[in-house]
Amino acid sequence: MTSAIGDGPAPLDLSGITVRFGSFTANDAVDFSVGRGEIHALLGENGAGKTTLMRVVAGLIIPQEGTIRIDGRPVRLASPLDAAAEGIGMVHQHFMLISTLTVAQNVCVGIAKAGRVFPDLAKVARDLEEIGARYGLQVDPHALVGSLSVASRQRVEIVKALYRGARILVLDEPTAVLAPQEVDGLFRVLRMLAEAGTAIVFISHKLGEVMALSHRVSVLRHGRLVATKPTADTNPAELARLMIGEDLVLPTVDGAHTPGQVAIETRGVSLRDELGVTRLSDVSLAARSGEIVGVAGVDGNGQQQLAEILAGLQAPAAGAVIMASPSGPVDVSRSGPGRRIALGLAHIPEDRHHTALVDMSIADNAVLDSIDRPPLARRGFLAHRAIRAFATRLIAANDVRCTGPEQGVMTLSGGNQQKVVLGRALAHDPRVIVAVQPTRGLDLGATAFVHRQLLAEREKGAAIVLVSTELDEVLALSDRIVVMFAGRIVGAMSRAEVTLERLGAMMTGQAA
Amino acid sequence: MDPIAFVTDPVMQGFLQATTRLAIPIMLAALGGMFAERAGVLNIALEGMMLAGAFTGFATAYASGSLWLGVALGMSAGAVIGLVLAFYTVKLTSNQVVVGIAINLMMIGATSYAFRAIFGPGTDAPRVTPFPPVNIPILADIPILGPLFFQQGVLVYAAFVLIPLSWIVMSRMSAGMAITAVGEHPEAAETLGISVARVRTLCLVASGLIAGLGGAFLSLSATGLFLDNMTAGRGYIALAILLLGRRNPWGIAAAAALFGGADAFQLRGQGFGSGIPYQFLVMLPYILTIVVLIGFAGKGRDPAALGRPFQRNRAE
């Protein structure tokens, strides 16, 4: 078929693509094409099959059924090398860069373009500068990738694809790691590339970006293609409906804000990592009972470390962490998570697979943080009936979709896993909640549930520190917002004072 | 003492020559280990590779009368072990530590058994004439440097050449970039068109060739004999030397020289009757290694994918 833009057969045309993992169908007879000079957005919730479809295009997954055509010619993409040979370049969500090599080495490793045995890195550098000048993609060819910012690494990925001869560029959620101004920069580059004839597939779940950038948009839901439309003929409300299959309104915090006493605070906290790099410097942050403090910032600016210091997983190099207790404020800087949990802290960590859940049953996971306490255990022996009852209550209260408390937690979907984590954290009426990216990877339904639960805890008087790189989430839930940049808090504002421009400027370190 | 007389003193000369002789096998094993580890495979089997090289080299040289054929087959024996290790750790993605230790234990038994099967259980140790020292004209007469570098057997010179060669491979050639990519981020390497399995297998074969050369050096250059378990843990020390040298050929050479110097020093200390029980002197190089390792702790950085098996096409 021919596309709306450009002439001749589409550079990339997928028809009837079906991918199954065991009994799960990730892509069900999906048709998708992108024309010369076209930006085609692929929209869908997490788990809708976007990434699977693009892994098919990248030669990383071979579909069970369907045809891939390049310029009208059927091809078989059995490896990334096949895909690259057909002019397909991928910018993966998790960058495929080697941090100990330079930019020039990263773009030419594995191919013979710069010399089969002794690569001519000076020539690679010249080529990169030429590409950079043409599309506004400046990168230092001799810089070590590990020393670059996230936005620069993304530029390196795009330059790498172009250097390797990509005519079809696929970007998987490229804006997830960028600040608003950086997103604008990326969009300028993509428009320029499209004008030069590159076919671009832009994967996202952010409606605003899709509307702003793309020529056409395709929506995937549960592995099926539900619509392909010219962007001009649709609107965000319709796309949201197509994406989730129903109307859904995310809850937001109401204006009434009567915070109580300070429940947790850091005073002048600093931290250096094992390589001696300063991760936090002089961070002072207080959260009061009954308020949600949103910590915004581009990923990797110290939010993760601040959350770990609050939760007691790391000790600060300097400064103090103070928690309220019935007998007055206590310095818990040197106390581990155990003491803080006893003082009423609950932690919802960022990566639920690695730091929140253990490959055991739902019931076992539900009691992991309180297993030394009656009635769950008596004199060191587990009280199985009490544990089961506790888990059953947790499952009911949090709407965990499962076969029962004995089901293995790793067999649950991401949303249901997070409900277990949340239920466990909230089971003991915490006074302080540290929630880090609590909705990462969740679909909109599960996200709404998590948001409602956090707001309910706020009503009950908990102090909540919400660390999130999703601005929508921070804006919807926070009474106050602080912005982190390069390990410092560069700005704080109340809900009423927030504008997107101010927030964006702070996130890129341009304003105080 | 007159400094010139001191450095040209025969005892000092012997000490310097011994430093190099003791450092070379460990340096070679560490260099072999470097290729494996930079590609992300923990090569515990260096010890077994060396032992295989020492035995096969000796037996071949004894039977054929050719030291060079011994060296070639000794290196090949190391390479075969590299292939075995690759089969388990790369193809079957087994635990790299467990397979490596299994190979080491097996090689102690296998070489001792084969030695008796071929040469009989007699007390009369069979010998070959080892590679004689070859003095490089003029350079051999430089004080200190001469005995260290230029009055050595030919295998020592071969080892010296391997250092800059390895450095060129790792930092100037496509192969080195591919190895780094595989050791740091195998998923990215696959998307770049590099076969992780192929690079890791080739690195383990290279590792075996070089460690096998280290073993052959023990039997064909340092001694002219084969003894049961004659590597005596040098393959393990090489792992420490590798860390100390930060997986860089020049660093490895310096670290191995440090260890060799300490070893040569303690051997002489035993001879001089210093009054220190020899058991303590024997510990010296190991203690020095540990102390220096503590000083370097946390400063280096492991390849990100070190020890992590890689499987293609995992469903997510």
PDB file of C-alpha atoms in Angstrom, chain A residues 21 55 59-60 78-81 92 95-101 105-106 108-111 115-119 121 160 164 274, chain B residues 168 171-178 180-182 184-185 187-194 298-301 312-316:
ATOM      1  CA  PHE A  21       4.681 -15.914  23.924  1.00  0.00           C
ATOM      2  CA  ARG A  55      11.181  -5.677  18.296  1.00  0.00           C
ATOM      3  CA  GLY A  59      14.847  -8.267  13.990  1.00  0.00           C
ATOM      4  CA  LEU A  60      14.862  -9.209  17.675  1.00  0.00           C
ATOM      5  CA  ALA A  78      15.955 -12.729  11.561  1.00  0.00           C
ATOM      6  CA  SER A  79      18.533 -10.629  13.362  1.00  0.00           C
ATOM      7  CA  PRO A  80      19.362  -6.997  14.160  1.00  0.00           C
ATOM      8  CA  LEU A  81      21.904  -7.218  11.360  1.00  0.00           C
ATOM      9  CA  HIS A  92      15.513   1.677  22.240  1.00  0.00           C
ATOM     10  CA  PHE A  95      19.805   2.859  25.321  1.00  0.00           C
ATOM     11  CA  MET A  96      21.960   0.348  23.498  1.00  0.00           C
ATOM     12  CA  LEU A  97      25.204   2.179  24.129  1.00  0.00           C
ATOM     13  CA  ILE A  98      28.470   1.010  25.644  1.00  0.00           C
ATOM     14  CA  SER A  99      29.345   3.522  28.319  1.00  0.00           C
ATOM     15  CA  THR A 100      33.080   2.724  28.387  1.00  0.00           C
ATOM     16  CA  LEU A 101      33.499   3.445  24.665  1.00  0.00           C
ATOM     17  CA  GLN A 105      33.493   3.919  18.813  1.00  0.00           C
ATOM     18  CA  ASN A 106      29.851   3.309  19.712  1.00  0.00           C
ATOM     19  CA  CYS A 108      31.064   2.150  14.322  1.00  0.00           C
ATOM     20  CA  VAL A 109      31.515  -0.942  16.520  1.00  0.00           C
ATOM     21  CA  GLY A 110      30.337  -4.135  14.865  1.00  0.00           C
ATOM     22  CA  ILE A 111      30.319  -2.816  11.300  1.00  0.00           C
ATOM     23  CA  GLY A 115      37.597  -0.133   8.512  1.00  0.00           C
ATOM     24  CA  ARG A 116      37.355  -3.821   9.197  1.00  0.00           C
ATOM     25  CA  VAL A 117      40.389  -4.247  11.457  1.00  0.00           C
ATOM     26  CA  PHE A 118      41.655  -0.803  12.416  1.00  0.00           C
ATOM     27  CA  PRO A 119      38.673   1.573  12.460  1.00  0.00           C
ATOM     28  CA  LEU A 121      37.950   6.985  14.254  1.00  0.00           C
ATOM     29  CA  LYS A 160      24.320   6.121  15.380  1.00  0.00           C
ATOM     30  CA  ARG A 164      24.591   3.181   9.971  1.00  0.00           C
ATOM     31  CA  GLU A 274      31.255   4.757  45.142  1.00  0.00           C
TER      32      GLU A 274
ATOM     33  CA  ILE B 168      46.701  -2.511  20.357  1.00  0.00           C
ATOM     34  CA  SER B 171      42.291  -0.042  22.228  1.00  0.00           C
ATOM     35  CA  ARG B 172      42.919   0.393  18.513  1.00  0.00           C
ATOM     36  CA  MET B 173      41.212  -2.464  16.721  1.00  0.00           C
ATOM     37  CA  SER B 174      37.604  -3.251  15.887  1.00  0.00           C
ATOM     38  CA  ALA B 175      38.016  -6.521  17.744  1.00  0.00           C
ATOM     39  CA  GLY B 176      38.773  -4.715  20.995  1.00  0.00           C
ATOM     40  CA  MET B 177      35.736  -2.496  20.634  1.00  0.00           C
ATOM     41  CA  ALA B 178      33.565  -5.528  19.983  1.00  0.00           C
ATOM     42  CA  THR B 180      34.331  -4.219  25.227  1.00  0.00           C
ATOM     43  CA  ALA B 181      30.793  -3.982  23.879  1.00  0.00           C
ATOM     44  CA  VAL B 182      30.118  -7.640  24.672  1.00  0.00           C
ATOM     45  CA  GLU B 184      29.701  -4.100  29.001  1.00  0.00           C
ATOM     46  CA  HIS B 185      26.338  -4.443  27.337  1.00  0.00           C
ATOM     47  CA  GLU B 187      22.166  -6.769  24.547  1.00  0.00           C
ATOM     48  CA  ALA B 188      23.468  -3.642  22.835  1.00  0.00           C
ATOM     49  CA  ALA B 189      26.210  -5.643  21.139  1.00  0.00           C
ATOM     50  CA  GLU B 190      23.578  -7.926  19.597  1.00  0.00           C
ATOM     51  CA  THR B 191      21.651  -4.953  18.233  1.00  0.00           C
ATOM     52  CA  LEU B 192      24.895  -3.672  16.731  1.00  0.00           C
ATOM     53  CA  GLY B 193      25.334  -6.900  14.811  1.00  0.00           C
ATOM     54  CA  ILE B 194      27.975  -8.428  17.071  1.00  0.00           C
ATOM     55  CA  GLY B 298      36.900   0.006  44.734  1.00  0.00           C
ATOM     56  CA  LYS B 299      38.999   2.116  42.380  1.00  0.00           C
ATOM     57  CA  GLY B 300      38.652  -0.086  39.340  1.00  0.00           C
ATOM     58  CA  ARG B 301      35.407  -0.938  37.658  1.00  0.00           C
ATOM     59  CA  ARG B 312      19.416 -14.372  22.919  1.00  0.00           C
ATOM     60  CA  ASN B 313      15.770 -13.765  22.131  1.00  0.00           C
ATOM     61  CA  ARG B 314      14.381 -13.892  25.612  1.00  0.00           C
ATOM     62  CA  ALA B 315      10.703 -13.062  25.581  1.00  0.00           C
ATOM     63  CA  GLU B 316      10.061 -10.098  27.815  1.00  0.00           C
TER      64      GLU B 316
END
